[in-house]
Coordinates of C-alpha atoms and ligand atoms in Angstrom, one line a residue:
M1 CA 4.8 -45.6 -24.1
M2 CA 1.3 -46.8 -23.2
R3 CA -0.4 -50.2 -23.6
H4 CA -3.1 -50.3 -26.2
I5 CA -5.3 -53.1 -27.3
S6 CA -5.5 -53.6 -31.0
V7 CA -9.0 -54.4 -32.1
P8 CA -10.7 -54.8 -35.5
D9 CA -13.2 -52.0 -36.1
K10 CA -16.3 -54.2 -35.7
Y11 CA -15.2 -55.3 -32.2
V12 CA -14.4 -51.8 -30.9
E13 CA -17.8 -51.2 -29.3
G14 CA -18.0 -54.5 -27.5
T15 CA -14.4 -54.3 -26.3
L16 CA -15.0 -50.8 -25.0
E17 CA -18.0 -52.1 -23.0
T18 CA -15.8 -54.9 -21.5
L19 CA -13.0 -52.6 -20.6
K20 CA -15.4 -50.1 -19.0
K21 CA -17.0 -52.9 -17.0
F22 CA -13.6 -53.9 -15.5
G23 CA -12.4 -50.2 -15.2
W24 CA -9.5 -50.9 -17.6
L25 CA -10.2 -48.2 -20.1
N26 CA -7.8 -45.3 -20.0
R27 CA -10.1 -42.3 -20.2
R28 CA -7.3 -39.8 -20.4
M29 CA -6.2 -41.1 -23.8
K30 CA -7.9 -41.2 -27.2
I31 CA -8.8 -44.3 -29.2
I32 CA -6.5 -44.0 -32.2
S33 CA -6.3 -45.6 -35.6
S34 CA -3.9 -48.5 -36.0
K35 CA -1.2 -49.0 -38.7
K36 CA -3.1 -52.2 -39.4
E37 CA -6.0 -51.5 -41.8
N38 CA -9.5 -51.6 -40.2
Y39 CA -8.0 -51.9 -36.7
R40 CA -8.2 -49.3 -33.8
L41 CA -5.9 -49.0 -30.8
I42 CA -7.8 -48.7 -27.5
P43 CA -5.8 -47.2 -24.6
L44 CA -5.5 -49.5 -21.5
D45 CA -5.6 -48.2 -18.0
P46 CA -2.1 -48.6 -16.3
D47 CA -4.0 -50.8 -13.7
A48 CA -5.2 -53.2 -16.4
P49 CA -3.6 -56.7 -15.8
T50 CA -0.9 -57.9 -18.2
K51 CA -2.9 -61.1 -18.7
L52 CA -6.4 -60.1 -20.0
P53 CA -9.5 -62.4 -19.6
P54 CA -10.5 -64.8 -22.4
E55 CA -12.9 -62.3 -24.1
L56 CA -10.0 -59.9 -24.7
S57 CA -7.0 -62.2 -24.8
N58 CA -7.3 -62.8 -28.6
F59 CA -6.4 -59.2 -29.3
E60 CA -2.8 -58.0 -29.6
I61 CA -1.3 -55.6 -27.1
I62 CA 0.6 -52.7 -28.7
E63 CA 2.9 -50.2 -27.1
D64 CA 2.2 -46.7 -28.5
E65 CA 2.8 -43.2 -27.3
G66 CA -0.9 -42.6 -27.7
L67 CA -2.8 -39.3 -27.9
L68 CA -4.1 -37.3 -24.9
E69 CA -7.9 -37.0 -24.8
N70 CA -8.3 -33.2 -25.0
R71 CA -12.1 -33.5 -24.9
L72 CA -11.5 -34.5 -21.3
N73 CA -11.6 -30.9 -20.1
T74 CA -15.3 -30.7 -20.8
D75 CA -16.2 -34.4 -20.1
W76 CA -17.6 -33.9 -16.6
L77 CA -18.9 -37.5 -16.5
H78 CA -15.3 -38.7 -16.5
Y79 CA -14.7 -36.8 -13.3
L80 CA -18.0 -38.0 -11.9
L81 CA -17.0 -41.6 -12.6
E82 CA -13.8 -41.0 -10.7
Q83 CA -15.8 -40.4 -7.6
I84 CA -18.7 -42.8 -7.7
K85 CA -19.1 -46.6 -8.2
E86 CA -19.5 -47.7 -11.8
V87 CA -22.7 -49.5 -10.9
D88 CA -24.3 -46.2 -9.6
F89 CA -23.0 -44.4 -12.6
G90 CA -24.8 -46.8 -14.9
K91 CA -27.9 -47.0 -12.8
Y92 CA -28.6 -43.2 -13.1
T93 CA -27.4 -42.7 -16.7
D94 CA -30.6 -40.9 -17.7
H95 CA -30.5 -38.6 -14.7
W96 CA -27.0 -37.0 -14.7
P97 CA -27.5 -33.3 -15.4
N98 CA -25.8 -33.0 -18.8
S99 CA -27.2 -29.6 -19.6
H100 CA -26.4 -26.4 -17.6
E101 CA -26.6 -22.7 -17.9
F102 CA -23.6 -20.3 -17.6
I103 CA -24.2 -16.9 -16.1
G104 CA -20.9 -15.1 -15.9
D105 CA -18.5 -17.3 -14.0
M106 CA -21.4 -19.3 -12.4
M107 CA -23.0 -22.5 -13.6
I108 CA -26.6 -23.5 -12.9
V109 CA -27.6 -27.1 -13.0
R110 CA -30.8 -29.0 -12.1
I111 CA -30.2 -32.1 -10.0
D112 CA -33.1 -34.6 -10.0
D113 CA -34.2 -35.7 -6.5
I114 CA -33.3 -39.2 -7.4
I115 CA -29.6 -38.3 -7.6
S116 CA -29.5 -35.7 -4.9
K117 CA -27.3 -37.9 -2.8
F118 CA -24.6 -37.4 -5.4
T119 CA -24.8 -33.5 -5.4
E120 CA -21.3 -33.1 -3.9
Q121 CA -19.8 -35.4 -6.5
I122 CA -21.7 -33.7 -9.4
A123 CA -20.5 -30.2 -8.2
I124 CA -16.9 -31.4 -8.0
A125 CA -17.1 -33.1 -11.5
K126 CA -18.6 -30.0 -13.1
L127 CA -16.1 -27.6 -11.6
K128 CA -13.2 -29.9 -12.6
A129 CA -14.5 -30.0 -16.2
H130 CA -15.2 -26.3 -16.4
Q131 CA -12.1 -24.5 -15.1
H132 CA -13.4 -21.0 -15.7
I133 CA -16.4 -21.6 -13.4
R134 CA -16.2 -20.2 -9.8
L135 CA -19.5 -21.2 -8.4
I136 CA -22.0 -23.9 -9.2
L137 CA -25.7 -23.7 -8.1
N138 CA -28.5 -26.1 -8.0
D139 CA -31.7 -24.7 -9.5
N140 CA -34.8 -25.6 -7.5
G141 CA -37.1 -23.8 -9.9
V142 CA -38.7 -20.3 -10.3
K143 CA -40.5 -19.1 -7.2
G144 CA -43.0 -16.4 -6.4
D145 CA -44.3 -13.3 -8.3
Y146 CA -40.8 -12.0 -8.9
R147 CA -40.0 -15.2 -10.8
I148 CA -36.7 -15.7 -9.0
R149 CA -35.0 -19.0 -9.2
E150 CA -34.2 -20.7 -5.9
L151 CA -30.5 -21.3 -6.4
I152 CA -28.6 -23.3 -3.9
P153 CA -24.7 -23.1 -4.0
I154 CA -23.3 -26.6 -4.2
G155 CA -19.7 -26.0 -5.1
Y156 CA -17.2 -23.2 -5.0
R157 CA -13.7 -22.9 -6.4
M158 CA -11.1 -21.2 -4.1
G159 CA -7.8 -21.1 -6.0
D160 CA -6.9 -24.8 -6.7
N161 CA -9.4 -26.1 -4.1
I162 CA -13.0 -27.0 -4.6
Q163 CA -15.2 -26.5 -1.6
T164 CA -18.6 -28.2 -1.3
K165 CA -19.3 -27.9 2.4
K166 CA -20.4 -25.0 4.6
L167 CA -20.8 -22.7 1.6
K168 CA -21.5 -19.4 3.0
S169 CA -24.7 -17.6 2.0
T170 CA -22.4 -14.6 1.4
I171 CA -21.0 -16.1 -1.8
N172 CA -21.2 -13.5 -4.5
T173 CA -23.9 -14.2 -7.1
K174 CA -23.9 -10.7 -8.7
V175 CA -22.1 -11.1 -12.0
I176 CA -21.7 -9.4 -15.4
V177 CA -22.9 -11.2 -18.5
K178 CA -21.9 -10.0 -22.0
E179 CA -24.6 -10.1 -24.6
S180 CA -24.7 -8.5 -28.1
G181 CA -21.6 -6.5 -27.1
Q182 CA -23.3 -5.0 -24.0
E183 CA -22.5 -5.8 -20.4
I184 CA -25.5 -6.7 -18.2
V185 CA -25.1 -6.8 -14.4
C186 CA -27.4 -9.4 -12.9
D187 CA -27.9 -11.5 -9.8
P188 CA -30.2 -14.5 -10.5
T189 CA -30.8 -15.0 -6.8
K190 CA -32.3 -11.5 -6.5
A191 CA -34.0 -10.8 -9.8
Y192 CA -35.2 -12.9 -12.8
F193 CA -32.5 -13.3 -15.5
S194 CA -32.1 -16.0 -18.1
T195 CA -29.3 -16.3 -20.7
K196 CA -31.7 -18.6 -22.6
L197 CA -33.8 -15.5 -23.7
Q198 CA -31.0 -14.0 -25.7
T199 CA -32.4 -15.2 -29.0
E200 CA -35.8 -13.5 -28.0
R201 CA -33.9 -10.3 -27.2
I202 CA -32.2 -10.4 -30.6
E203 CA -35.5 -10.9 -32.3
T204 CA -36.9 -7.9 -30.4
Y205 CA -33.9 -5.8 -31.5
I206 CA -34.5 -6.8 -35.2
L207 CA -38.2 -6.0 -35.0
A208 CA -37.4 -2.7 -33.2
K209 CA -35.2 -1.7 -36.1
K210 CA -38.1 -2.6 -38.5
L211 CA -40.5 -0.4 -36.5
R212 CA -37.9 2.5 -36.6
K213 CA -37.7 2.2 -40.3
I214 CA -41.5 2.2 -40.7
L215 CA -41.8 5.3 -38.4
N216 CA -38.7 6.9 -39.9
R217 CA -37.6 8.2 -36.4
P218 CA -36.2 6.8 -33.2
I219 CA -38.8 4.8 -31.3
S220 CA -40.2 5.0 -27.7
V221 CA -40.1 1.7 -25.8
C222 CA -42.2 0.5 -22.9
D223 CA -40.8 -2.5 -20.9
P224 CA -43.2 -2.8 -17.9
F225 CA -41.8 -6.2 -16.7
C226 CA -38.2 -5.2 -17.3
G227 CA -36.3 -7.2 -14.6
V228 CA -32.7 -6.0 -14.7
G229 CA -33.3 -4.7 -18.2
P230 CA -31.8 -7.3 -20.6
A231 CA -34.3 -6.6 -23.4
L232 CA -33.3 -2.9 -23.4
A233 CA -29.6 -3.7 -23.6
P234 CA -29.3 -4.2 -27.3
L235 CA -31.8 -1.6 -28.1
L236 CA -30.0 1.1 -26.2
R237 CA -26.6 0.1 -27.7
K238 CA -27.8 1.0 -31.3
E239 CA -27.4 4.6 -32.0
N240 CA -30.6 6.5 -32.9
L241 CA -32.8 3.4 -32.5
V242 CA -34.5 4.4 -29.2
K243 CA -35.6 7.8 -28.0
K244 CA -37.8 7.4 -24.9
V245 CA -37.9 4.5 -22.5
L246 CA -40.4 3.5 -19.8
A247 CA -39.0 0.6 -17.7
C248 CA -40.5 -0.8 -14.5
D249 CA -40.7 -3.9 -12.4
F250 CA -42.3 -4.5 -9.0
N251 CA -39.2 -6.3 -7.7
P252 CA -37.1 -3.6 -6.0
Q253 CA -33.9 -5.6 -6.3
A254 CA -34.4 -5.8 -10.1
I255 CA -34.7 -2.0 -10.2
T256 CA -31.5 -1.5 -8.2
L257 CA -29.7 -3.7 -10.8
L258 CA -31.5 -2.0 -13.7
F259 CA -30.2 1.4 -12.4
E260 CA -26.7 0.1 -12.3
N261 CA -27.1 -1.2 -15.9
L262 CA -28.6 2.1 -17.1
T263 CA -25.8 4.1 -15.5
K264 CA -23.5 2.2 -17.8
W265 CA -25.6 1.9 -20.9
D266 CA -26.8 5.5 -20.9
K267 CA -23.5 7.0 -19.5
R268 CA -25.4 9.1 -17.0
K269 CA -26.2 8.7 -13.3
Y270 CA -29.1 6.7 -11.9
P271 CA -30.0 6.2 -8.2
N272 CA -28.2 3.4 -6.3
Y273 CA -31.4 2.3 -4.6
A274 CA -34.8 1.1 -5.9
K275 CA -36.7 4.3 -6.4
N276 CA -40.4 4.5 -7.3
I277 CA -41.1 5.1 -11.0
S278 CA -40.4 8.7 -12.0
K279 CA -39.1 10.7 -14.9
L280 CA -35.4 10.6 -14.1
Y281 CA -34.5 12.2 -17.4
Q282 CA -36.7 13.8 -20.1
D283 CA -36.4 10.5 -22.1
R284 CA -36.3 8.0 -19.2
I285 CA -39.3 7.0 -17.0
V286 CA -37.8 4.3 -14.8
G287 CA -38.3 2.7 -11.4
F288 CA -40.2 0.4 -9.1
E289 CA -43.9 0.0 -10.0
D290 CA -46.7 -2.5 -10.5
A291 CA -47.4 -2.6 -14.2
A292 CA -51.1 -2.7 -13.5
N293 CA -50.9 0.9 -12.3
L294 CA -49.3 2.4 -15.3
M295 CA -52.6 3.1 -17.1
H296 CA -53.6 5.4 -14.2
N297 CA -51.0 7.9 -15.1
Q298 CA -52.1 10.2 -17.9
E299 CA -48.6 11.0 -18.8
Y300 CA -47.8 7.4 -19.8
L301 CA -50.8 6.9 -22.0
G302 CA -50.7 6.9 -25.8
T303 CA -46.9 7.4 -25.8
W304 CA -45.2 4.2 -26.7
D305 CA -44.3 2.6 -30.1
L306 CA -43.0 -0.7 -28.8
L307 CA -44.4 -2.6 -25.9
I308 CA -42.4 -5.5 -24.5
L309 CA -44.7 -7.9 -22.7
N310 CA -42.5 -10.4 -20.9
I311 CA -44.8 -11.9 -18.3
P312 CA -45.7 -15.2 -19.9
H313 CA -48.0 -16.6 -17.2
Q314 CA -50.1 -13.4 -17.1
S315 CA -49.8 -11.8 -20.6
M316 CA -53.5 -12.2 -21.5
E317 CA -54.5 -10.7 -18.2
F318 CA -52.2 -7.7 -18.5
L319 CA -52.7 -7.0 -22.2
P320 CA -56.0 -5.0 -21.9
K321 CA -54.4 -2.9 -19.1
L322 CA -51.4 -2.0 -21.2
I323 CA -52.9 -1.3 -24.6
P324 CA -53.8 2.3 -23.5
L325 CA -50.1 3.0 -23.2
L326 CA -49.6 2.5 -27.0
R327 CA -49.4 5.5 -29.3
K328 CA -52.6 6.0 -31.4
N329 CA -52.9 6.5 -35.1
S330 CA -49.4 5.4 -35.7
P331 CA -47.8 2.0 -36.3
T332 CA -47.0 0.2 -33.1
L333 CA -45.7 -3.2 -32.0
I334 CA -46.3 -5.6 -29.1
R335 CA -43.7 -8.2 -28.5
G336 CA -45.4 -10.8 -26.2
R337 CA -44.7 -14.1 -24.6
V338 CA -47.4 -16.5 -23.4
I339 CA -47.5 -19.8 -21.7
V340 CA -50.6 -21.9 -22.7
P341 CA -51.6 -25.5 -23.0
E342 CA -51.0 -26.6 -26.6
S343 CA -54.7 -27.4 -26.8
E344 CA -55.5 -23.7 -26.2
I345 CA -53.3 -22.1 -28.8
Q346 CA -56.1 -21.6 -31.3
S347 CA -58.5 -20.2 -28.7
T348 CA -55.8 -17.8 -27.4
N349 CA -55.2 -16.6 -31.0
I350 CA -58.9 -15.8 -31.3
K351 CA -58.7 -14.0 -27.9
L352 CA -55.7 -12.0 -29.1
K353 CA -57.6 -10.9 -32.2
E354 CA -60.5 -9.8 -30.0
I355 CA -58.3 -7.8 -27.6
L356 CA -56.1 -6.4 -30.5
P357 CA -58.5 -5.6 -33.3
D358 CA -56.5 -2.7 -34.9
K359 CA -54.1 -4.6 -37.1
L360 CA -51.5 -2.6 -39.0
E361 CA -52.3 -2.8 -42.7
G362 CA -50.1 -5.1 -44.6
H363 CA -49.2 -7.2 -41.5
Q364 CA -50.6 -10.6 -40.3
E365 CA -52.9 -11.0 -37.4
P366 CA -51.0 -11.7 -34.2
A367 CA -50.6 -15.5 -33.7
L368 CA -48.8 -17.6 -31.1
K369 CA -45.6 -19.2 -32.3
I370 CA -44.4 -22.1 -30.1
K371 CA -40.8 -21.5 -28.9
R372 CA -40.4 -24.5 -26.6
D373 CA -42.1 -26.9 -24.2
Y374 CA -42.6 -25.4 -20.8
S375 CA -43.9 -28.7 -19.3
S376 CA -45.5 -31.8 -20.8
S377 CA -48.7 -30.0 -21.7
L378 CA -47.7 -26.3 -21.6
R379 CA -46.0 -24.4 -24.4
L380 CA -44.0 -21.2 -24.2
C381 CA -45.0 -19.1 -27.2
S382 CA -44.3 -15.7 -28.5
F383 CA -46.3 -13.3 -30.7
N384 CA -45.8 -10.1 -32.5
A385 CA -48.8 -7.8 -32.8
W386 CA -48.3 -5.0 -35.4
L387 CA -51.1 -2.5 -34.8
E388 CA -52.4 0.9 -35.7
I389 CA -54.9 1.9 -33.0
N390 CA -57.5 4.5 -33.8
Ligands
LIG1 C1 -40.3 -13.3 -16.8 S1 -39.6 -12.0 -15.9 C2 -38.9 -11.0 -17.2 C3 -37.8 -10.1 -16.7 C4 -37.1 -9.4 -17.9 N1 -38.0 -8.7 -18.8 C5 -36.1 -10.3 -18.6 O1 -36.4 -10.6 -19.7 O2 -35.2 -10.8 -18.0 C6 -41.0 -11.1 -15.4 C7 -40.7 -9.9 -14.5 O3 -41.9 -9.2 -14.2 C8 -41.9 -8.8 -12.9 N2 -43.3 -8.6 -12.5 C9 -44.2 -9.6 -12.3 N3 -45.4 -9.0 -12.0 C10 -45.2 -7.7 -12.2 C11 -46.1 -6.6 -12.0 N4 -47.4 -6.7 -11.7 N5 -45.6 -5.3 -12.3 C12 -44.3 -5.2 -12.6 N6 -43.4 -6.2 -12.7 C13 -43.9 -7.4 -12.5 C14 -41.1 -9.8 -12.1 O4 -40.5 -9.2 -11.0 C15 -40.0 -10.2 -13.2 O5 -38.9 -9.5 -13.0

């Protein structure tokens, strides 16, 4: 049996505040309804005194079996509060990293500088709340041309123990992510990968099927900024959707992982090192290359039905260099992502129209669609350009 304080509904919020202030709320148990109409039973911590202070002493104490709080498993803040002072917990309420990204059995969080002194406690709390997570990393943002996130290990689960100190740089960050039924090998410390782009990838897949229907044949796909290949994963899974693929990236580590993925997806062998771009099979041109050089190879020109342009900071710069790769006198599609200030969306649409004048009949002009905020002034947008180039 467990002590509960029986409180009329309208006093529940205020009583909770008071109990939290004194540390007398039993966070492992649920607040439950009372047999008494319009009353709730709030679970008391075993350490709460038998004689409560005046603001609580008017309420009756009831012994009840109570109900275990099963939300607790994911309530990481509860575990954080176990380790830090209530006053600090309250002081930084707006800064605790409530969102996170799961990549395989790893969790990525962003810890604001202002709370960096609690990094160890945050790591422990998150690992306790998410029992399937092996490793937690702090995201210091995307760095360099390869767009790799600087990820610092802050907590590691070893059996029943959580380790937060002397985390070896040898901790494994290569994991398998399952998306749309396909396994993707990735290592976010070596090559760009974001699970948040899954919706984009599904949209690309739907559009690729539409293009296949228009052309009435399997399509050829060019992914010049392919990373480890996640955009290709759903396309290659669908039978008879894709015939030829050109995939390249100038990050050699991305290419090594791409080869590993293609070996699985295509069920044929690819090199186990980052080889320069080459025709590895009749229908696969894959490897390490700067996308700016593709237009210099005659063999790659006028060949591709679908162009995936996933280089949001430089899309407008690369677009003119990649248009020659598209097939001529046939319906084609560019799936692009662009980061622009909100104030420049209209002018970018005009620029897109100038660069891509050959719109496919019956389709709208390409126009940026805001997907999300990239910063306070910048917007991450996508566009679909349906074309028929003469
Ligand atoms: C935003 S990431 C997208 C990766 C991948 N398409 C995905 O969705 O996960 C951009 C990729 O372009 C690559 N990249 C940047 N500049 C490049 C260039 N000039 N040529 C080839 N790849 C480039 C980076 O290494 C990075 O992997």
